[in-house]
Coordinates of C-alpha atoms (C1' of nucleotides) in Angstrom, one line a residue:
Chain A
M1 CA 0.0 0.2 0.0
H2 CA 3.0 2.3 0.7
E3 CA 5.6 0.2 -1.1
L4 CA 7.1 2.8 -3.4
Y5 CA 6.7 5.6 -1.2
F6 CA 9.1 4.0 1.3
Q7 CA 11.1 2.4 -1.6
K8 CA 11.6 6.0 -2.6
F9 CA 12.6 7.4 1.1
N10 CA 15.1 4.5 1.5
E11 CA 16.8 5.3 -1.5
K12 CA 17.4 9.1 -0.4
V13 CA 17.6 8.3 3.5
R14 CA 17.7 4.7 5.2
L15 CA 14.7 4.0 7.6
T16 CA 14.3 1.8 10.2
E17 CA 11.3 -0.5 10.4
T18 CA 10.0 1.6 13.4
E19 CA 10.5 5.0 11.7
Q20 CA 8.7 3.4 8.8
E21 CA 5.7 2.2 11.0
R22 CA 5.8 5.8 12.8
I23 CA 5.6 7.9 9.4
K24 CA 2.9 5.6 8.4
T25 CA 0.6 6.8 10.9
Y26 CA 0.7 9.9 8.9
L27 CA -0.1 9.0 5.9
T28 CA -3.3 8.6 4.1
Y29 CA -4.3 7.0 1.0
K30 CA -6.6 7.7 -1.7
K31 CA -7.6 6.2 -4.8
L32 CA -8.9 8.0 -8.0
R33 CA -10.4 7.4 -11.3
R34 CA -9.3 8.9 -14.2
K35 CA -10.4 12.3 -14.9
Q36 CA -11.3 12.8 -11.4
Y37 CA -9.4 15.7 -9.6
L38 CA -7.2 15.8 -6.7
L39 CA -7.5 19.5 -6.6
Q40 CA -9.1 22.3 -8.5
E41 CA -8.2 25.9 -8.9
G42 CA -9.3 28.1 -5.9
D43 CA -9.6 25.6 -3.4
V44 CA -6.7 25.6 -1.0
C45 CA -4.5 22.6 -1.6
K46 CA -4.6 20.6 1.6
F47 CA -1.8 17.4 0.7
I48 CA 1.6 16.7 -1.1
A49 CA 0.4 13.7 -3.3
F50 CA 2.8 10.9 -3.9
V51 CA 2.0 8.7 -6.5
E52 CA 2.1 5.1 -6.0
K53 CA 0.4 4.1 -9.1
G54 CA -1.2 5.8 -12.1
A55 CA -0.5 9.4 -13.7
L56 CA -1.8 12.7 -12.7
R57 CA -1.2 16.3 -14.6
A58 CA -1.2 19.8 -12.7
Y59 CA -2.4 22.5 -15.0
S60 CA -3.5 26.2 -15.1
V61 CA -6.3 27.6 -17.3
D62 CA -5.6 30.8 -19.0
D63 CA -8.1 34.1 -19.7
S64 CA -8.8 32.0 -23.2
S65 CA -9.5 29.0 -21.1
A66 CA -6.7 27.2 -22.9
E67 CA -5.0 24.3 -20.4
H68 CA -1.4 24.5 -19.9
I69 CA 0.4 21.7 -18.0
I70 CA 3.0 22.7 -15.7
Q71 CA 3.6 19.2 -14.5
F72 CA 3.2 15.3 -14.9
G73 CA 3.0 13.2 -11.8
L74 CA 3.9 9.3 -12.7
E75 CA 4.7 6.6 -10.5
G76 CA 7.4 7.8 -7.8
W77 CA 6.8 11.2 -8.5
T78 CA 5.1 13.9 -6.2
I79 CA 2.6 16.5 -7.3
S80 CA 0.8 19.5 -5.6
D81 CA 0.4 23.0 -5.7
L82 CA 3.0 23.8 -3.5
Y83 CA 2.6 27.3 -2.8
S84 CA -1.0 26.7 -2.1
F85 CA -0.2 24.0 0.5
L86 CA 2.6 25.9 2.1
T87 CA 1.2 29.3 2.2
G88 CA -2.7 28.5 2.4
E89 CA -3.7 30.6 -0.2
P90 CA -6.3 29.5 -3.2
A91 CA -4.5 27.0 -5.6
T92 CA -3.8 28.5 -9.0
Y93 CA -3.4 24.7 -10.5
N94 CA -5.7 21.9 -11.3
I95 CA -4.4 18.4 -10.6
D96 CA -6.6 15.6 -12.0
A97 CA -5.7 12.0 -12.9
L98 CA -5.0 10.9 -16.5
E99 CA -5.2 7.1 -15.3
D100 CA -6.8 5.2 -12.4
S101 CA -4.6 6.3 -9.7
E102 CA -3.2 5.2 -6.3
L103 CA -1.8 8.3 -3.9
V104 CA -0.1 8.5 -0.9
L105 CA -1.2 11.7 0.7
I106 CA 0.5 13.9 3.6
S107 CA -1.4 16.5 4.9
K108 CA 0.0 19.9 6.1
S109 CA 0.1 19.2 9.9
A110 CA 1.5 16.0 9.5
H111 CA 4.2 17.4 7.1
E112 CA 4.9 20.2 9.5
E113 CA 4.9 17.9 12.8
L114 CA 7.3 15.3 10.9
L115 CA 9.6 18.1 10.0
L116 CA 9.9 19.2 13.4
T117 CA 10.2 16.0 15.0
M118 CA 12.0 13.7 12.4
P119 CA 15.4 15.1 11.0
K120 CA 15.2 12.4 8.4
Y121 CA 11.8 13.4 7.2
E122 CA 13.5 17.0 6.7
T123 CA 16.3 15.4 4.9
F124 CA 14.0 13.5 2.6
T125 CA 11.9 16.8 2.1
R126 CA 15.2 18.7 0.8
L127 CA 16.3 16.2 -1.4
N128 CA 12.7 16.0 -3.1
I129 CA 12.7 19.8 -3.3
T130 CA 16.1 19.9 -4.6
G131 CA 15.7 17.7 -7.3
A132 CA 12.1 19.2 -8.4
Y133 CA 14.4 22.2 -8.8
L134 CA 17.0 21.0 -10.8
A135 CA 14.6 19.2 -12.9
M136 CA 12.7 22.3 -13.5
Q137 CA 15.7 24.7 -14.1
R138 CA 16.6 22.1 -16.9
R139 CA 13.3 22.4 -18.3
L140 CA 13.5 26.5 -18.1
T141 CA 17.1 26.6 -19.7
S142 CA 15.8 24.3 -22.7
I143 CA 12.7 26.6 -23.0
I144 CA 14.9 29.7 -23.3
G145 CA 17.7 28.4 -25.2
S146 CA 16.8 25.5 -27.3
S147 CA 14.6 25.3 -30.7
V148 CA 11.6 23.5 -30.3
E149 CA 12.7 20.7 -32.1
E150 CA 15.8 20.1 -29.6
R151 CA 13.3 20.7 -26.8
Y152 CA 10.8 17.7 -28.0
Q153 CA 13.6 15.4 -28.6
D154 CA 15.5 16.3 -25.1
F155 CA 12.0 15.6 -23.5
I156 CA 11.7 12.3 -25.5
A157 CA 15.1 11.5 -24.4
L158 CA 14.4 12.4 -20.8
Y159 CA 11.1 11.0 -20.0
P160 CA 10.2 8.3 -22.6
H161 CA 7.7 6.4 -20.2
I162 CA 5.9 9.8 -20.3
A163 CA 5.8 10.3 -24.1
Q164 CA 4.3 6.7 -24.4
R165 CA 1.3 7.4 -21.7
V166 CA 0.4 10.7 -22.7
P167 CA -1.7 11.8 -25.6
Q168 CA 0.6 13.8 -27.5
H169 CA -1.3 17.2 -27.1
M170 CA -0.8 17.2 -23.6
I171 CA 3.0 16.9 -24.2
A172 CA 2.4 20.0 -26.9
S173 CA 0.6 21.9 -23.7
Y174 CA 3.6 20.8 -21.4
M175 CA 6.0 22.4 -24.1
G176 CA 3.9 25.3 -24.4
L177 CA 3.0 24.6 -28.0
T178 CA -0.1 23.8 -29.6
P179 CA -1.3 20.3 -30.7
E180 CA -0.7 21.2 -34.6
T181 CA 2.7 22.4 -34.2
L182 CA 4.1 19.5 -32.1
S183 CA 2.5 17.3 -34.9
R184 CA 4.6 19.1 -37.7
I185 CA 7.4 19.2 -35.7
R186 CA 7.4 15.3 -35.3
K187 CA 6.8 15.0 -39.0
R188 CA 9.8 17.3 -39.7
I189 CA 11.9 15.6 -37.4
S190 CA 11.1 11.9 -38.9
T191 CA 11.7 13.0 -42.3
N192 CA 14.8 14.8 -41.7
K193 CA 16.8 11.6 -41.0
Chain B
M1 CA 31.2 41.4 6.5
H2 CA 28.4 38.6 6.9
E3 CA 25.7 41.1 8.3
L4 CA 23.1 40.3 5.3
Y5 CA 23.7 36.5 5.4
F6 CA 23.1 36.2 8.8
Q7 CA 20.1 38.9 8.8
K8 CA 18.6 36.4 6.2
F9 CA 19.3 33.2 8.1
N10 CA 17.8 34.6 11.6
E11 CA 14.7 35.8 9.4
K12 CA 14.2 32.1 8.5
V13 CA 15.9 30.3 11.3
R14 CA 16.8 31.8 14.6
L15 CA 20.4 31.3 15.4
T16 CA 22.3 32.1 18.7
E17 CA 25.5 34.0 18.8
T18 CA 27.3 30.7 19.4
E19 CA 25.7 29.2 16.2
Q20 CA 26.5 32.1 14.2
E21 CA 30.2 32.1 15.4
R22 CA 30.4 28.6 14.3
I23 CA 28.8 29.2 11.0
K24 CA 31.4 31.7 10.3
T25 CA 34.1 29.4 10.5
Y26 CA 32.6 27.7 7.2
L27 CA 32.5 30.9 5.4
T28 CA 34.7 32.6 3.0
Y29 CA 34.5 36.4 1.7
K30 CA 35.2 37.1 -1.5
K31 CA 34.9 40.6 -3.8
L32 CA 34.3 40.7 -7.1
R33 CA 34.8 43.5 -9.7
R34 CA 32.3 44.5 -12.6
K35 CA 32.6 41.9 -15.4
Q36 CA 34.5 39.4 -13.5
Y37 CA 33.8 35.8 -13.6
L38 CA 32.7 33.8 -10.4
L39 CA 32.2 30.4 -12.5
Q40 CA 32.8 29.5 -16.1
E41 CA 31.0 27.0 -17.9
G42 CA 33.0 23.7 -18.1
D43 CA 34.5 24.3 -14.6
V44 CA 33.1 22.7 -11.7
C45 CA 30.9 25.1 -9.3
K46 CA 32.8 24.7 -6.1
F47 CA 30.8 27.1 -3.9
I48 CA 27.0 28.5 -3.3
A49 CA 27.3 32.1 -3.6
F50 CA 25.3 34.9 -1.5
V51 CA 25.2 38.2 -2.3
E52 CA 26.0 40.3 0.4
K53 CA 26.2 43.5 -2.0
G54 CA 26.3 44.2 -5.8
A55 CA 24.4 42.1 -8.7
L56 CA 25.5 38.7 -10.4
R57 CA 24.1 37.0 -13.5
A58 CA 23.7 33.0 -14.3
Y59 CA 23.5 32.4 -18.3
S60 CA 24.3 30.1 -20.4
V61 CA 25.4 30.4 -24.1
D62 CA 23.9 28.4 -27.0
D63 CA 25.4 27.2 -30.5
S64 CA 24.9 30.5 -31.9
S65 CA 26.6 32.1 -29.0
A66 CA 23.8 33.7 -27.8
E67 CA 23.4 34.4 -24.1
H68 CA 20.5 33.2 -22.0
I69 CA 20.3 34.5 -18.4
I70 CA 18.9 31.9 -16.3
Q71 CA 19.1 34.2 -12.9
F72 CA 20.2 37.2 -11.3
G73 CA 21.5 37.3 -8.0
L74 CA 21.1 40.7 -6.0
E75 CA 21.6 41.5 -2.5
G76 CA 20.1 38.9 -0.1
W77 CA 20.1 36.3 -3.1
T78 CA 21.9 33.2 -3.4
I79 CA 23.6 32.2 -6.9
S80 CA 25.3 29.0 -8.1
D81 CA 25.4 26.3 -10.4
L82 CA 23.5 24.1 -8.4
Y83 CA 23.5 20.8 -10.3
S84 CA 27.4 21.1 -10.8
F85 CA 27.9 22.1 -7.2
L86 CA 25.9 19.0 -6.2
T87 CA 27.3 16.1 -8.5
G88 CA 30.6 17.6 -9.3
E89 CA 29.7 17.6 -13.1
P90 CA 31.1 20.4 -15.3
A91 CA 29.3 23.5 -15.1
T92 CA 26.4 24.4 -17.8
Y93 CA 26.0 28.0 -16.6
N94 CA 28.3 31.3 -16.5
I95 CA 28.2 33.4 -13.5
D96 CA 29.6 37.0 -13.9
A97 CA 29.3 40.4 -11.9
L98 CA 27.1 43.1 -13.1
E99 CA 28.5 45.4 -10.6
D100 CA 31.3 45.7 -8.3
S101 CA 30.1 42.8 -5.6
E102 CA 31.0 41.3 -2.4
L103 CA 30.1 37.3 -2.0
V104 CA 29.8 35.2 1.1
L105 CA 30.6 31.8 -0.3
I106 CA 30.3 28.4 1.2
S107 CA 32.3 25.5 -0.1
K108 CA 30.8 22.1 -1.0
S109 CA 32.4 20.4 2.0
A110 CA 31.5 23.1 4.5
H111 CA 28.0 22.9 3.1
E112 CA 27.8 19.0 3.9
E113 CA 29.4 19.2 7.2
L114 CA 26.7 21.6 8.3
L115 CA 23.9 19.9 6.7
L116 CA 24.8 16.7 9.0
T117 CA 25.9 18.4 12.2
M118 CA 23.7 21.3 12.1
P119 CA 19.8 20.8 12.0
K120 CA 19.0 24.4 11.6
Y121 CA 21.5 24.6 8.8
E122 CA 19.7 22.0 7.0
T123 CA 16.4 23.9 7.5
F124 CA 17.7 27.0 6.2
T125 CA 18.9 25.1 3.0
R126 CA 15.6 23.2 2.8
L127 CA 13.5 27.0 3.0
N128 CA 16.1 28.7 0.6
I129 CA 15.7 26.0 -2.0
T130 CA 11.9 25.8 -1.7
G131 CA 11.6 29.5 -2.2
A132 CA 14.2 29.3 -5.3
Y133 CA 11.7 26.4 -6.5
L134 CA 8.4 28.3 -6.0
A135 CA 9.8 31.8 -7.6
M136 CA 11.1 29.4 -10.5
Q137 CA 7.9 27.7 -10.9
R138 CA 6.0 30.8 -11.1
R139 CA 8.4 31.8 -13.9
L140 CA 7.8 28.8 -15.7
T141 CA 3.9 29.2 -15.3
S142 CA 3.8 32.8 -16.8
I143 CA 6.4 31.9 -19.9
I144 CA 3.8 29.3 -20.9
G145 CA 0.7 30.9 -20.1
S146 CA 1.1 34.6 -20.5
S147 CA 1.3 36.8 -23.3
V148 CA 4.7 38.7 -23.5
E149 CA 3.2 42.0 -22.5
E150 CA 1.9 40.4 -19.2
R151 CA 5.0 38.8 -18.5
Y152 CA 7.0 41.8 -18.8
Q153 CA 4.4 43.7 -16.3
D154 CA 4.5 40.9 -13.7
F155 CA 8.3 41.2 -14.1
I156 CA 8.7 44.6 -13.0
A157 CA 6.1 44.4 -10.8
L158 CA 8.2 41.5 -9.1
Y159 CA 11.3 42.9 -9.3
P160 CA 11.3 46.6 -9.9
H161 CA 15.0 46.7 -8.3
I162 CA 16.2 44.4 -10.7
A163 CA 14.8 46.5 -13.7
Q164 CA 16.1 49.7 -12.3
R165 CA 19.8 48.1 -12.1
V166 CA 20.3 45.8 -15.0
P167 CA 20.4 46.9 -19.0
Q168 CA 17.3 46.2 -20.5
H169 CA 18.7 43.7 -23.0
M170 CA 19.5 41.7 -20.1
I171 CA 15.7 41.4 -18.9
A172 CA 15.2 40.7 -22.5
S173 CA 17.4 37.8 -22.1
Y174 CA 16.2 36.6 -19.0
M175 CA 12.7 36.6 -20.6
G176 CA 13.8 34.5 -23.8
L177 CA 13.2 37.6 -26.3
T178 CA 15.4 39.6 -28.5
P179 CA 16.4 43.3 -27.0
E180 CA 14.4 45.0 -30.3
T181 CA 11.4 42.8 -29.5
L182 CA 11.5 43.8 -25.8
S183 CA 11.7 47.7 -26.8
R184 CA 8.8 47.4 -29.0
I185 CA 6.8 45.6 -26.3
R186 CA 7.6 48.5 -23.9
K187 CA 6.5 51.2 -26.6
R188 CA 3.4 49.0 -27.1
I189 CA 2.6 49.1 -23.3
S190 CA 3.5 52.8 -22.8
T191 CA 1.4 54.2 -25.8
N192 CA -1.8 51.7 -24.9
K193 CA -2.5 53.5 -21.8
Chain C
dA1 C1' 39.1 65.3 -24.1
dA2 C1' 38.7 62.2 -27.6
dA3 C1' 37.8 57.5 -29.2
dA4 C1' 35.5 53.3 -28.4
dA5 C1' 32.1 50.3 -26.6
dG6 C1' 27.5 49.6 -25.2
dC7 C1' 22.8 50.2 -25.6
dA8 C1' 18.1 51.7 -26.9
dT9 C1' 15.1 52.3 -30.4
dT10 C1' 13.3 52.2 -35.4
dG11 C1' 12.4 50.7 -40.0
dA12 C1' 12.1 46.8 -43.5
dC13 C1' 11.8 42.2 -44.1
dT14 C1' 11.8 37.2 -43.1
dT15 C1' 10.5 33.2 -40.6
dG16 C1' 8.1 30.1 -37.4
dA17 C1' 4.3 29.1 -34.7
dA18 C1' -0.6 30.1 -33.9
dT19 C1' -5.2 30.2 -36.0
dC20 C1' -9.0 28.3 -38.3
dA21 C1' -11.0 24.2 -40.6
dA22 C1' -11.7 19.8 -42.2
dT23 C1' -10.6 14.9 -42.5
dG24 C1' -10.1 10.1 -41.0
dC25 C1' -9.2 7.2 -37.2
dT26 C1' -9.4 5.6 -32.5
dT27 C1' -11.0 5.3 -28.1
dT28 C1' -14.9 5.8 -24.5
dT29 C1' -19.7 5.9 -23.4
dG30 C1' -24.6 5.1 -22.9
Chain D
dC1 C1' -22.9 -2.1 -30.6
dA2 C1' -23.9 2.7 -32.1
dA3 C1' -23.2 7.4 -31.3
dA4 C1' -20.0 10.6 -29.5
dA5 C1' -16.2 12.0 -28.1
dG6 C1' -11.2 12.6 -28.1
dC7 C1' -6.7 12.4 -30.8
dA8 C1' -3.5 13.3 -34.7
dT9 C1' -2.7 15.0 -39.0
dT10 C1' -2.5 18.6 -42.8
dG11 C1' -3.8 22.8 -45.5
dA12 C1' -4.5 27.8 -46.0
dT13 C1' -3.6 31.8 -43.8
dT14 C1' -2.8 35.4 -40.0
dC15 C1' 0.4 37.3 -36.5
dA16 C1' 4.0 37.7 -33.7
dA17 C1' 8.7 37.6 -33.3
dG18 C1' 13.4 37.2 -35.2
dT19 C1' 16.8 39.0 -38.1
dC20 C1' 19.5 42.4 -40.1
dA21 C1' 20.8 47.2 -40.5
dA22 C1' 20.9 51.9 -39.3
dT23 C1' 21.0 55.9 -35.8
dG24 C1' 21.7 58.7 -31.9
dC25 C1' 22.9 58.7 -27.2
dT26 C1' 25.5 57.5 -22.8
dT27 C1' 29.0 55.6 -20.6
dT28 C1' 33.8 53.6 -20.5
dT29 C1' 38.3 53.5 -21.8
dT30 C1' 42.6 55.3 -22.8

DNA sequence: AAAAAGCATTGACTTGAATCAATGCTTTTG
DNA sequence: CAAAAGCATTGATTCAAGTCAATGCTTTTT
């Protein structure tokens, strides 16, 4: 039920059986059907979600009601509107399930208590956010400095599992492109080699 | 000499005089003249730099030798090629001074030792990286979801002090635009209201 | 103090992505 | 299982940003 969560935890910070049991008391488990929302824009984000199984996306909706995917969350990844979670402000992102999914949730009070009382949890949290920061910086660098072709190829190389499971128009959205443009770029890439 | 560093530290995690003195033994101080490099692409990034005074930029250079600014570092901010610092891989960014600057540096071994032996330092680190993550996420969201006009206005609203101190073509670079385009956008904004 | 370098602006033109529209295919749903 | 919804592709056109080039101004450098 929390296998993957603790596997990932132990890869970063080694836990004893007892510590693991203790952390379990702070976690809740949630199943989500495809298309169900974990979070809707405007609500306060009450959890950080760890994806045990399935796939989710976080996205914002602009004035012309176009969706912009800011993040995918597949097995082993964490997904949340962190700003809303930390500040208690209304969320600016929506999060919903792309497939039937199973999540490990941690509430704000649980998160805060673990941070204060369990150094290993703080270390785990620090390493997670550091990884997320580095991943996002890579993405930003490639948006600012590379051609769309390169960016798409980098994306495929880096996240082949996402490319396989997620419809192409969502990858376009993640890249800040229209579906038509991405389709043409794929064509250009495949004919030019 | 380290006033601002400890001011920021204390805003996040309260330190005793003794703790402060202990941390000081791990820090070094460095002055940089305008245009001097703190880090060059290809070298390994040996420090995290905290800006006590002055202004720096981190940027990458693409195939056509165009510069892309990934981050500014003004007083009170931290600047580094974090990926290179953490992994020991060659840096992909350059960092140089936009003005004569004064920096508080922490080396990797100092950083690691403090993380292991001083919980407050780990908390400080976690809060810093969390703040950096949230700032970058906001930037990414606005790149993906907003028009260039909006993005420029948001930038000015959020970082008025940067806009005042940094040449306009660097703001264009930070936004992923050419200087000409930014100039035209400013004109459009000023005439349309 | 003069020369050089750096910077912002403007104009003319080109290029790349968005938009609008249509088609065929596949997956979901009632 | 039939209808509907979702999806990828292609074509024609529009529009926004990039490129190239020139000018005038300001700041640095010598």
